[in-house]
Coordinates of C-alpha atoms in Angstrom, one line a residue:
Chain T
X654 CA -71.0 -398.5 197.7
X655 CA -68.4 -395.8 198.4
X656 CA -69.5 -392.4 197.2
X657 CA -67.0 -390.0 195.7
X658 CA -69.1 -386.9 196.0
X659 CA -66.8 -384.7 198.0
X660 CA -63.4 -385.3 196.6
X661 CA -62.0 -384.5 193.2
X662 CA -60.3 -387.1 190.9
X663 CA -56.6 -387.7 191.5
X664 CA -54.4 -385.1 189.9
X665 CA -57.1 -382.4 189.9
X666 CA -58.0 -379.9 192.6
X667 CA -60.1 -376.9 193.6
X668 CA -58.7 -373.4 193.6
X669 CA -60.0 -371.0 196.2
X670 CA -59.3 -367.6 197.7
X671 CA -55.6 -366.5 197.5
X672 CA -54.5 -369.3 195.2
X673 CA -57.3 -368.8 192.8
X674 CA -56.8 -365.1 192.8
X675 CA -53.0 -365.5 192.2
X676 CA -53.7 -368.1 189.4
X677 CA -56.0 -365.6 187.6
X678 CA -53.6 -362.8 188.3
X679 CA -50.7 -364.7 186.7
X680 CA -52.9 -365.6 183.8
X681 CA -54.0 -362.0 183.3
X682 CA -50.4 -360.7 183.5
X683 CA -49.4 -363.1 180.8
X684 CA -52.4 -362.5 178.6
X685 CA -51.8 -358.7 178.8
X686 CA -48.1 -359.3 177.9
X687 CA -48.8 -361.4 174.9
X688 CA -51.5 -359.1 173.7
X689 CA -49.2 -356.2 174.0
X690 CA -46.8 -357.9 171.7
X691 CA -49.4 -358.4 169.0
X692 CA -50.4 -362.0 169.7
X693 CA -54.0 -363.0 169.2
X694 CA -55.8 -365.4 171.4
X695 CA -57.3 -368.7 170.2
X696 CA -59.4 -371.2 172.1
X697 CA -59.5 -374.9 171.1
X698 CA -62.0 -377.4 172.4
X699 CA -61.1 -379.3 175.6
X700 CA -61.9 -382.6 173.7
X701 CA -60.4 -383.5 170.4
X702 CA -60.5 -386.6 168.3
X703 CA -57.9 -389.2 169.4
X704 CA -56.5 -389.2 165.9
X705 CA -55.0 -385.7 166.4
X706 CA -52.5 -387.3 168.9
X707 CA -52.3 -390.8 167.7
X708 CA -49.4 -390.5 165.1
X709 CA -46.5 -388.4 163.9
X710 CA -44.1 -386.4 165.9
X711 CA -46.9 -384.9 168.0
X712 CA -47.9 -388.4 169.2
X713 CA -48.9 -388.7 172.8
X714 CA -48.7 -392.1 174.5
X715 CA -52.1 -393.8 175.1
X716 CA -51.6 -394.2 178.8
X717 CA -51.2 -390.5 179.2
X718 CA -54.5 -389.6 177.6
X719 CA -57.9 -389.2 179.1
X720 CA -60.1 -390.8 176.6
X721 CA -63.9 -390.9 176.0
X722 CA -66.2 -391.6 173.1
X723 CA -68.7 -389.4 171.2
X724 CA -72.3 -390.4 170.4
X725 CA -71.1 -392.2 167.3
X726 CA -68.6 -394.3 169.2
X727 CA -65.6 -392.3 167.9
X728 CA -62.6 -392.1 170.2
X729 CA -62.1 -388.7 171.8
X730 CA -59.4 -387.4 174.1
X731 CA -59.1 -384.5 176.5
X732 CA -56.4 -382.2 175.0
X733 CA -53.0 -383.2 176.5
X734 CA -51.3 -380.1 175.1
X735 CA -52.3 -377.0 173.1
X736 CA -49.6 -377.1 170.5
X737 CA -50.9 -380.0 168.4
X738 CA -54.5 -378.7 168.5
X739 CA -53.3 -375.3 167.3
X740 CA -51.5 -377.1 164.4
X741 CA -54.8 -378.8 163.6
X742 CA -56.6 -375.5 163.8
X743 CA -54.0 -373.9 161.4
X744 CA -54.3 -376.8 159.0
X745 CA -58.1 -376.7 159.0
X746 CA -58.9 -373.0 159.1
X747 CA -55.9 -370.6 159.1
X748 CA -53.8 -371.5 156.1
X749 CA -54.9 -368.4 154.2
X750 CA -53.6 -366.0 156.8
X751 CA -50.2 -364.3 156.3
X752 CA -47.3 -365.9 158.1
X753 CA -45.7 -365.4 160.5
X754 CA -48.8 -365.9 162.7
X755 CA -48.6 -364.9 166.4
X756 CA -51.1 -366.8 168.6
X757 CA -51.6 -367.2 172.3
X758 CA -53.8 -369.4 174.4
X759 CA -54.9 -369.7 178.0
X760 CA -56.5 -373.1 178.6
X761 CA -55.9 -376.2 180.7
X762 CA -54.4 -379.4 179.4
X763 CA -55.1 -382.9 180.7
X764 CA -52.6 -385.6 181.1
X765 CA -52.4 -388.7 183.2
X766 CA -49.4 -388.7 185.4
X767 CA -49.1 -392.3 186.4
X768 CA -45.6 -392.4 187.8
X769 CA -45.0 -388.9 189.1
X770 CA -47.5 -388.4 191.8
X771 CA -48.3 -385.0 193.1
X772 CA -48.1 -383.7 189.6
X773 CA -51.3 -382.3 188.3
X774 CA -53.4 -384.1 185.7
X775 CA -55.1 -380.9 184.9
X776 CA -52.5 -378.2 184.2
X777 CA -53.5 -374.6 183.7
X778 CA -51.4 -373.2 180.8
X779 CA -51.0 -369.8 179.2
X780 CA -48.7 -369.9 176.2
X781 CA -47.7 -368.6 172.8
X782 CA -47.1 -370.0 169.4
X783 CA -45.2 -368.3 166.6
X784 CA -45.8 -370.0 163.3
X785 CA -44.1 -369.6 159.9
X786 CA -40.5 -368.5 160.6
X787 CA -37.4 -370.3 161.7
X788 CA -34.9 -367.5 161.8
X789 CA -32.8 -366.0 164.7
X790 CA -35.2 -363.1 165.3
X791 CA -38.2 -365.5 165.9
X792 CA -36.2 -367.5 168.4
X793 CA -35.2 -364.3 170.2
X794 CA -38.8 -363.0 170.3
X795 CA -40.0 -366.2 171.9
X796 CA -37.2 -366.4 174.4
X797 CA -37.7 -362.7 175.2
X798 CA -41.4 -363.3 175.8
X799 CA -40.6 -366.2 178.1
X800 CA -38.1 -364.2 180.1
X801 CA -40.6 -361.3 180.3
X802 CA -43.2 -363.8 181.5
X803 CA -40.9 -365.0 184.3
X804 CA -39.9 -361.4 185.2
X805 CA -43.5 -360.2 185.5
X806 CA -44.3 -363.2 187.7
X807 CA -41.2 -363.6 189.8
X808 CA -39.0 -360.4 189.5
X809 CA -35.4 -361.4 189.2
X810 CA -35.9 -364.7 191.1
X811 CA -35.9 -367.0 188.0
X812 CA -33.6 -369.2 185.9
X813 CA -34.1 -369.9 182.2
X814 CA -32.3 -373.0 181.1
X815 CA -31.5 -373.1 177.4
X816 CA -30.4 -376.1 175.3
X817 CA -30.6 -377.2 171.7
X818 CA -32.0 -380.4 170.3
X819 CA -29.3 -380.4 167.5
X820 CA -26.7 -382.1 169.7
X821 CA -29.0 -385.0 170.6
X822 CA -30.5 -385.3 167.2
X823 CA -27.0 -385.5 165.6
X824 CA -26.1 -388.3 168.0
X825 CA -29.4 -390.3 167.9
X826 CA -30.3 -390.2 164.2
X827 CA -28.7 -393.5 163.4
X828 CA -30.3 -395.5 166.3
X829 CA -33.4 -397.5 166.0
X830 CA -36.5 -396.2 167.7
X831 CA -36.4 -398.1 171.0
X832 CA -32.8 -397.4 171.7
X833 CA -33.5 -393.8 170.9
X834 CA -36.3 -393.5 173.5
X835 CA -34.1 -395.2 176.1
X836 CA -31.3 -392.8 175.3
X837 CA -33.5 -389.7 175.4
X838 CA -34.7 -390.8 178.8
X839 CA -31.2 -391.4 180.0
X840 CA -30.0 -388.0 178.8
X841 CA -33.0 -386.2 180.2
X842 CA -32.7 -387.8 183.6
X843 CA -28.9 -387.4 183.5
X844 CA -28.6 -391.1 184.1
X845 CA -24.9 -391.6 183.8
X846 CA -24.8 -395.4 184.5
X847 CA -27.4 -396.1 181.7
X848 CA -25.6 -393.7 179.4
X849 CA -22.3 -395.5 179.8
X850 CA -24.0 -398.7 179.0
X851 CA -25.8 -397.3 175.9
X852 CA -22.8 -395.3 174.8
X853 CA -21.0 -398.6 174.2
X854 CA -23.4 -399.2 171.3
X855 CA -22.5 -396.0 169.6
X856 CA -18.7 -396.4 169.4
X857 CA -16.9 -393.1 168.8
X858 CA -20.1 -391.1 169.2
X859 CA -20.7 -392.8 172.5
X860 CA -17.8 -390.9 174.1
X861 CA -19.5 -387.6 173.2
X862 CA -22.8 -388.8 174.3
X863 CA -21.4 -389.6 177.8
X864 CA -20.3 -386.1 178.3
X865 CA -23.6 -384.6 177.1
X866 CA -25.4 -384.5 180.5
X867 CA -22.4 -382.9 182.1
X868 CA -22.6 -380.0 179.8
X869 CA -24.6 -377.6 181.9
X870 CA -23.7 -374.5 183.7
X871 CA -22.8 -371.0 182.6
X872 CA -21.8 -370.0 179.0
X873 CA -18.3 -371.6 179.4
X874 CA -20.2 -374.9 178.7
X875 CA -20.4 -373.8 175.0
X876 CA -16.6 -373.6 174.8
X877 CA -16.3 -377.1 176.1
X878 CA -18.9 -378.3 173.7
X879 CA -17.0 -376.8 170.8
X880 CA -14.1 -379.1 171.4
X881 CA -16.4 -382.1 171.6
X882 CA -18.8 -381.8 168.8
X883 CA -17.4 -381.6 165.3
X884 CA -20.4 -382.5 163.1
X885 CA -22.1 -379.7 161.1
X886 CA -25.4 -380.0 162.9
X887 CA -23.9 -379.6 166.3
X888 CA -21.8 -376.7 165.1
X889 CA -24.9 -375.0 163.8
X890 CA -26.7 -375.6 167.1
X891 CA -23.7 -374.2 169.0
X892 CA -23.7 -371.1 166.8
X893 CA -27.4 -370.5 167.4
X894 CA -27.0 -370.9 171.2
X895 CA -24.1 -368.5 171.3
X896 CA -26.0 -365.9 169.4
X897 CA -28.9 -366.2 171.8
X898 CA -26.7 -366.0 174.9
X899 CA -24.9 -363.0 173.5
X900 CA -28.2 -361.1 173.2
X901 CA -29.3 -362.2 176.7
X902 CA -26.0 -361.1 178.2
X903 CA -26.2 -357.7 176.5
X904 CA -29.5 -357.4 178.4
X905 CA -28.0 -358.0 181.8
X906 CA -29.5 -361.5 182.1
X907 CA -26.3 -363.4 182.6
X908 CA -27.2 -364.5 186.1
X909 CA -30.6 -365.7 185.0
X910 CA -29.5 -368.0 182.2
X911 CA -28.1 -371.5 182.5
X912 CA -27.0 -373.6 179.6
X913 CA -27.9 -377.3 179.6
X914 CA -27.2 -379.1 176.4
X915 CA -29.1 -382.1 177.7
X916 CA -32.4 -380.2 178.2
X917 CA -35.1 -382.5 176.7
X918 CA -38.7 -381.5 177.0
X919 CA -41.5 -383.9 177.3
X920 CA -42.4 -383.8 173.7
X921 CA -40.6 -385.5 170.9
X922 CA -41.4 -382.8 168.4
X923 CA -38.7 -380.2 169.4
X924 CA -36.1 -379.7 166.7
X925 CA -34.0 -376.6 167.7
X926 CA -33.6 -374.3 170.7
X927 CA -35.4 -375.7 173.8
X928 CA -35.8 -373.9 177.1
X929 CA -37.3 -374.2 180.6
X930 CA -38.1 -371.7 183.2
X931 CA -37.6 -372.2 186.9
X932 CA -37.9 -370.2 190.1
X933 CA -34.5 -370.2 191.9
X934 CA -34.2 -373.1 194.4
X935 CA -37.4 -374.8 193.1
X936 CA -37.1 -378.0 191.1
X937 CA -40.5 -378.0 189.3
X938 CA -40.5 -376.1 186.0
X939 CA -42.9 -373.2 185.5
X940 CA -42.3 -372.7 181.8
X941 CA -41.2 -374.9 178.9
X942 CA -40.9 -374.5 175.2
X943 CA -38.8 -374.5 172.1
X944 CA -38.7 -374.8 168.4
X945 CA -40.6 -377.5 166.5
X946 CA -40.1 -377.2 162.8
X947 CA -41.5 -380.6 161.8
X948 CA -44.7 -380.8 163.8
X949 CA -46.8 -379.4 161.0
X950 CA -45.4 -382.1 158.7
X951 CA -48.0 -384.3 160.4
X952 CA -50.5 -382.2 158.4
X953 CA -48.4 -382.3 155.2
X954 CA -47.5 -378.7 155.8
X955 CA -44.1 -377.0 156.0
X956 CA -44.6 -374.5 158.7
X957 CA -41.7 -374.0 161.2
X958 CA -42.9 -372.9 164.6
X959 CA -41.6 -371.9 168.0
X960 CA -43.5 -371.4 171.3
X961 CA -43.8 -372.0 175.0
X962 CA -46.3 -372.5 177.7
X963 CA -46.3 -371.3 181.3
X964 CA -47.9 -373.6 183.9
X965 CA -49.9 -371.0 185.7
X966 CA -51.1 -373.4 188.4
X967 CA -47.5 -374.1 189.3
X968 CA -46.7 -370.4 189.1
X969 CA -49.6 -369.7 191.5
X970 CA -48.4 -372.3 193.9
X971 CA -45.0 -370.6 194.1
X972 CA -46.5 -367.2 194.3
X973 CA -48.6 -368.3 197.3
X974 CA -45.5 -369.8 198.9
X975 CA -43.5 -366.6 198.4
X976 CA -46.1 -364.1 199.3
X977 CA -47.5 -366.0 202.3
X978 CA -46.7 -363.1 204.6
X979 CA -46.2 -360.3 202.2
X980 CA -49.2 -360.1 199.9
X981 CA -51.7 -357.4 200.8
X982 CA -55.2 -358.2 200.0
X983 CA -57.2 -355.6 198.2
X984 CA -59.0 -353.3 200.7
X985 CA -62.6 -354.1 201.5
X986 CA -65.5 -352.2 203.0
X987 CA -68.8 -353.6 204.2
X988 CA -72.0 -351.7 203.3
X989 CA -75.2 -352.0 205.3
X990 CA -78.4 -350.4 204.3
X991 CA -81.9 -350.5 205.8
X992 CA -83.4 -350.1 202.3
X993 CA -83.7 -353.5 200.5
X994 CA -83.5 -351.7 197.1
X995 CA -79.8 -352.5 196.6
X996 CA -79.8 -350.9 193.2
X997 CA -79.4 -347.6 195.0
X998 CA -75.9 -348.6 196.2
X999 CA -74.4 -348.5 192.7
X1000 CA -72.9 -345.0 193.0
X1001 CA -71.3 -345.7 196.4
X1002 CA -69.8 -349.0 195.1
X1003 CA -68.5 -347.3 192.0
X1004 CA -66.8 -344.6 194.0
X1005 CA -65.0 -347.2 196.2
X1006 CA -64.1 -349.2 193.2
X1007 CA -62.5 -346.1 191.6
X1008 CA -60.2 -346.0 194.7
X1009 CA -59.4 -349.7 194.2
X1010 CA -61.5 -350.8 197.2
X1011 CA -63.9 -353.7 197.0
X1012 CA -67.4 -353.4 198.6
X1013 CA -69.4 -356.2 200.1
X1014 CA -73.0 -355.5 200.7
X1015 CA -74.3 -356.9 204.0
X1016 CA -77.4 -359.0 203.4
X1017 CA -78.2 -359.4 207.0
X1018 CA -81.3 -357.6 208.4
X1019 CA -79.7 -356.3 211.6
X1020 CA -76.6 -354.4 212.5
X1021 CA -75.3 -356.9 215.0
X1022 CA -74.9 -359.8 212.5
X1023 CA -73.5 -357.3 210.0
X1024 CA -70.8 -356.2 212.4
X1025 CA -69.8 -359.7 213.2
X1026 CA -69.7 -360.7 209.6
X1027 CA -67.8 -357.5 208.5
X1028 CA -65.1 -358.3 211.0
X1029 CA -64.8 -361.9 209.9
X1030 CA -64.3 -361.0 206.2
X1031 CA -61.6 -358.5 207.1
X1032 CA -63.4 -355.3 206.1
X1033 CA -61.6 -352.1 207.0
X1034 CA -64.8 -350.2 207.8
X1035 CA -68.6 -350.5 207.7
X1036 CA -70.6 -348.0 205.8
X1037 CA -74.1 -347.7 207.3
X1038 CA -77.1 -346.2 205.5
X1039 CA -80.1 -345.5 207.7
X1040 CA -83.0 -343.5 206.5
X1041 CA -80.8 -342.3 203.7
X1042 CA -78.2 -341.0 206.1
X1043 CA -74.7 -342.4 205.5
X1044 CA -72.3 -343.0 208.5
X1045 CA -69.1 -344.9 208.8
X1046 CA -67.8 -347.3 211.5
X1047 CA -64.0 -348.1 211.6
X1048 CA -63.4 -351.8 212.2
Chain E
X921 CA -19.3 -373.8 200.0
X922 CA -22.9 -374.5 200.5
X923 CA -24.1 -377.3 202.8
X924 CA -25.1 -380.5 201.0
X925 CA -28.0 -382.5 202.3
X926 CA -27.6 -386.2 201.8
X927 CA -30.1 -389.0 202.3
X928 CA -28.7 -392.5 202.8
X929 CA -30.5 -395.8 202.7
X930 CA -30.7 -397.8 205.9
X931 CA -30.1 -401.5 206.1
X932 CA -28.6 -403.5 203.2
X933 CA -26.6 -400.6 201.7
X934 CA -25.7 -398.8 204.9
X935 CA -22.4 -400.4 205.7
X936 CA -21.0 -400.2 202.2
X937 CA -22.1 -396.6 201.9
X938 CA -20.2 -395.6 205.0
X939 CA -17.2 -397.6 203.9
X940 CA -17.2 -395.7 200.6
X941 CA -17.5 -392.3 202.3
X942 CA -14.6 -393.2 204.6
X943 CA -12.5 -394.3 201.7
X944 CA -13.1 -391.0 200.0
X945 CA -11.7 -389.2 203.0
X946 CA -14.8 -388.2 204.9
X947 CA -14.7 -388.8 208.6
X948 CA -17.7 -391.0 209.3
X949 CA -17.3 -391.4 213.0
X950 CA -20.5 -389.5 213.7
X951 CA -22.4 -391.8 211.3
X952 CA -21.3 -394.9 213.1
X953 CA -22.0 -393.6 216.5
X954 CA -25.0 -391.6 215.7
X955 CA -27.0 -392.6 218.8
X956 CA -30.5 -391.2 218.5
X957 CA -29.6 -388.3 216.4
X958 CA -31.6 -388.1 213.2
X959 CA -29.6 -385.5 211.3
X960 CA -25.8 -386.0 211.4
X961 CA -23.3 -383.4 210.4
X962 CA -20.1 -384.4 208.7
X963 CA -17.1 -382.1 208.3
X964 CA -19.5 -379.2 208.6
X965 CA -20.2 -379.7 204.9
X966 CA -22.7 -382.5 204.7
X967 CA -26.0 -383.0 206.6
X968 CA -26.8 -386.7 206.5
X969 CA -30.1 -388.5 207.2
X970 CA -30.8 -392.2 207.1
X971 CA -34.1 -393.4 205.6
X972 CA -35.9 -396.3 204.1
X973 CA -35.0 -396.7 200.4
X974 CA -38.3 -395.4 199.0
X975 CA -38.1 -392.3 201.3
X976 CA -34.6 -391.5 200.1
X977 CA -36.0 -391.2 196.5
X978 CA -38.9 -389.1 197.8
X979 CA -36.6 -386.8 199.8
X980 CA -34.4 -386.2 196.8
X981 CA -37.3 -385.7 194.4
X982 CA -38.7 -383.0 196.6
X983 CA -35.3 -381.4 197.2
X984 CA -35.2 -381.8 201.0
X985 CA -32.1 -383.8 200.3
X986 CA -29.9 -382.7 197.4
X987 CA -28.4 -386.1 196.8
X988 CA -29.0 -389.6 198.0
X989 CA -27.8 -393.2 197.9
X990 CA -30.3 -395.8 196.9
X991 CA -30.6 -399.1 195.1
X992 CA -31.5 -399.2 191.4
X993 CA -34.3 -401.6 192.3
X994 CA -36.1 -398.9 194.2
X995 CA -35.5 -396.4 191.4
X996 CA -36.9 -398.7 188.8
X997 CA -39.9 -399.4 190.9
X998 CA -40.7 -395.8 191.7
X999 CA -39.7 -394.2 188.4
X1000 CA -39.5 -390.7 189.9
X1001 CA -38.1 -387.5 188.5
X1002 CA -34.5 -387.5 189.9
X1003 CA -31.1 -387.5 188.2
X1004 CA -29.2 -390.7 188.5
X1005 CA -25.7 -389.4 188.4
X1006 CA -23.4 -392.3 189.5
X1007 CA -23.2 -396.0 189.7
X1008 CA -21.6 -396.7 193.1
X1009 CA -20.8 -400.3 192.2
X1010 CA -21.8 -401.9 195.5
X1011 CA -25.0 -403.6 196.6
X1012 CA -24.8 -405.5 193.4
X1013 CA -27.5 -408.0 192.4
X1014 CA -29.8 -408.6 189.5
X1015 CA -33.5 -408.6 188.8
X1016 CA -34.7 -412.0 187.8
X1017 CA -37.8 -413.9 186.9
X1018 CA -37.8 -417.2 188.8
X1019 CA -40.1 -420.2 188.9
X1020 CA -40.2 -423.7 190.4
X1021 CA -37.3 -425.8 189.3
X1022 CA -37.9 -428.1 186.3
X1023 CA -41.1 -426.3 185.2
X1024 CA -41.5 -424.4 182.0
X1025 CA -42.7 -421.0 183.0
X1026 CA -43.9 -420.0 179.6
X1027 CA -45.9 -423.2 178.9
X1028 CA -49.7 -423.3 178.8
X1029 CA -52.3 -420.7 177.9
X1030 CA -53.2 -419.5 181.3
X1031 CA -52.4 -415.9 182.4
X1032 CA -49.4 -416.2 184.7
X1033 CA -49.5 -414.9 188.2
X1034 CA -46.4 -413.2 189.5
X1035 CA -45.6 -412.6 193.1
X1036 CA -43.2 -409.7 193.8
X1037 CA -42.2 -406.8 196.0
X1038 CA -41.8 -404.8 192.8
X1039 CA -45.1 -404.7 191.0
X1040 CA -44.1 -401.9 188.6
X1041 CA -40.9 -403.6 187.6
X1042 CA -42.8 -406.8 187.0
X1043 CA -45.4 -405.1 184.9
X1044 CA -42.7 -403.3 182.8
X1045 CA -40.8 -406.5 182.2
X1046 CA -43.9 -408.3 181.0
X1047 CA -45.1 -405.3 179.0
X1048 CA -41.8 -405.6 177.1
X1049 CA -42.7 -409.2 176.3
X1050 CA -46.2 -408.1 175.4
X1051 CA -47.5 -410.6 177.9
X1052 CA -50.5 -410.2 180.2
X1053 CA -49.9 -411.1 183.8
X1054 CA -51.5 -410.8 187.1
X1055 CA -49.4 -409.3 189.9
X1056 CA -49.6 -410.2 193.5
X1057 CA -47.8 -407.8 195.8
X1058 CA -45.9 -409.6 198.5
X1059 CA -44.1 -407.8 201.3
X1060 CA -42.0 -410.6 202.8
X1061 CA -40.5 -413.8 201.5
X1062 CA -41.5 -413.8 197.9
X1063 CA -40.0 -417.3 197.3
X1064 CA -42.9 -418.8 199.3
X1065 CA -45.5 -417.8 196.7
X1066 CA -44.8 -420.4 194.0
X1067 CA -44.4 -423.1 196.7
X1068 CA -47.8 -422.3 198.1
X1069 CA -49.2 -422.2 194.6
X1070 CA -50.1 -418.5 195.0
X1071 CA -48.1 -417.6 191.9
X1072 CA -46.5 -419.2 188.8
X1073 CA -43.3 -417.2 189.2
X1074 CA -41.6 -414.4 191.1
X1075 CA -39.8 -411.2 190.1
X1076 CA -37.2 -410.3 192.7
X1077 CA -33.6 -409.2 193.2
X1078 CA -31.2 -412.1 193.2
X1079 CA -27.7 -411.8 194.7
X1080 CA -26.2 -415.3 194.8
X1081 CA -29.3 -417.4 194.1
X1082 CA -28.8 -419.4 197.3
X1083 CA -32.2 -418.6 198.7
X1084 CA -33.9 -419.5 195.4
X1085 CA -32.0 -422.9 195.3
X1086 CA -32.8 -423.7 198.9
X1087 CA -36.5 -423.2 198.1
X1088 CA -36.5 -425.3 195.0
X1089 CA -36.7 -422.3 192.6
X1090 CA -34.5 -421.4 189.7
X1091 CA -34.0 -418.4 187.6
X1092 CA -35.9 -418.3 184.3
X1093 CA -34.3 -415.0 183.1
X1094 CA -32.1 -412.3 184.5
X1095 CA -33.2 -408.9 183.1
X1096 CA -31.6 -406.0 184.9
X1097 CA -28.4 -405.2 186.8
X1098 CA -28.9 -403.6 190.2
X1099 CA -26.4 -401.6 192.3
X1100 CA -26.4 -398.6 194.6
X1101 CA -26.8 -395.3 192.7
X1102 CA -26.1 -391.7 193.7
X1103 CA -29.1 -389.7 192.8
X1104 CA -29.6 -385.9 192.7
X1105 CA -32.4 -383.5 192.9
X1106 CA -32.9 -381.8 189.5
X1107 CA -32.6 -378.3 190.8
X1108 CA -29.8 -379.0 193.3
X1109 CA -27.6 -380.5 190.6
X1110 CA -27.6 -377.1 189.0
X1111 CA -27.7 -374.8 192.0
X1112 CA -25.1 -376.8 194.0
X1113 CA -23.2 -377.9 191.0
X1114 CA -19.8 -377.3 192.5
X1115 CA -20.6 -379.1 195.8
X1116 CA -22.1 -382.1 194.1
X1117 CA -19.3 -382.4 191.5
X1118 CA -16.8 -382.2 194.4
X1119 CA -18.6 -385.1 196.1
X1120 CA -18.7 -387.2 193.0
X1121 CA -15.0 -386.6 192.3
X1122 CA -14.3 -387.8 195.9
X1123 CA -16.4 -390.9 195.5
X1124 CA -14.7 -391.7 192.2
X1125 CA -11.2 -391.6 193.6

C-alpha cells in the first residue's frame, strides 16, 4: 500500500521561513489596521454543521465542501467562508449588541477546487464584516479599509476593481434559476459567445446584457453605462458607484481604481457594491468583498452587511516574489556560553531584542561546531561567554 | 503600444487561424515560414507561440500569453479561469453522444459506459441528465470503443459525421456547438485593454 506520510493533501501546503514570516507579517499588518479602526476580532470553529451552508443565499455547493460527520452521525463541514459563520454567530449570540457592529477575523477557509488546479483548498483569510447599516458611509468605510489593506501590503502597486450587483440583478431577476446561473457565469468569465446566445432569450434587455462585460475601464465607463441602463435599480447602482469613485478620486486614487460592471464574486449573496483587489500585472485576486444585504435573511433577520477578506496566503506569495532580492532579514547574533545555565542569558538576549536583533543560543558544546553553525544560519556575529567573560567575534 | 503575447493552437485550427490573421491585415509570413523558431514576432506588436490546445489555455490562464486561440471543446473540458471574448467562427463542429446504429442507447437498467477524449464534458452532460455513467478515457480513435464492446456510447466532437457512419455509429444527441474561440487572461484584458480591443476589432472586420 502506498503511504502518504510525507506529502500534504492536494490544495494544501506547508509554510516555512520567508513565506511563513511574510504570511504572518501580512496578517499582523491587517489585524493592527482593523483593530485601529475599532473592529473586534471573532474566531469561529473550523468545522460547522453542514446545515449552515446547505440553503439560502449563503448556500455553498456540495462538491466544494469538505465534509465529515460528528459522533452522532450529523453532517459537518470545514468552513468554506467566514461570512456565513459570522451571520450564524450573530443570529445565535450577538443580537443584543448595538448595531452597527464592526468585526474582523483571521482564519483559514476550506474549499475544494476541483477545476482550477493550483488554487489552494486551504485559504488563509483576514477580513472584516460591518453589520447593521446599508448607507453610503458604511460602503466607504469598507472600501477605504480594503484600499488601506492593499496599500500597507503593496504600496501603490495595486488595483481595486469596483462594480455593483444592481446591474446584473436588474437584468436577471426575471430569469429562471438555471438560466440565471449560466448567465452569471457567462458575465463573470466575459464569455461573449455564450452571452450572445443567452441574450437572445432576453429580448430588449439582451442587448444591454451583451454590453455588460465590455463595461470596464476608467470612470468613463459610468458615462457609457448611463446611456444604456434606464431602469431605476441600475440608475441607483450608477449613482452609488459615482459617489464612491468621487471620494476615491479626491483621495488621489484614480490610477488605482478600475470600474468593471461585470465584477461577480464567487458568492451569490452580494447585493450592492462589489470589489476585488489585485496587484498590478498579477491575475489572481488578493482581496474580494462587497455588500450583502440579504444574507441574514437566511436567519430571519434584517441585518444589512458589507465586508471583505484578504487572502493572506496569496498576498504572501506575491510579497515573496516581489521581495526576493530586496527583503532584509532581521539581524541575528549567535550566543555561545560554557555555562549550561541558559537562564543567565536573559539580560543579554533582552538587550539585543531591544535593538531589534534576534539571538540564537548555540547548543553545541564546543566552539568549532558553534562557529560552523553560526555561519550557516547567517548570524552577523558570535558572542562568546567563557568563565563569565564576554567577547565578540565578527562573522 | 504594449507588446501582445499570443498563443495559437497547433494542428486542426492552425491554418484557419493564420488565414484569419492575414485577412485582418497582419503579415503572417513569419508564421508560415517559422522554421525552428518557437517565438515569432509579427509587426513588432505581437509575439506568437504555437502550442497544443490544452497548453494554450494554461498559458493564457497563467498570463504568459495575454490572449490565445483555442477550440471550445478544450475550454469545456478544462473549465479554467480565462475570459472567452470572441467566437472566431471557424473550426466548427458539435459535441455529440453517439452509439452503434439501430441500438437504443437509453434502454436497459445497466449503468452506461462512455468512451471519450473529454471525460469532464461527458460527466457534465450526463450530470445534466441526472444519469450515472462510467467514463473510459480514450486517447485515439474513440469510435472503436463501442465496436469492441468497451463502451455503450461515445462522447466526441463531430464535424460531418462521416467517421461515425463509416464505423456503423450514429448520433444519439448533439449537445454543444464548438468553434475556435479567442480567450484572454483576466488581468491582461484590463491592463492591455487597448491592445486587445484593437486586435478584436481587427479580427471582426
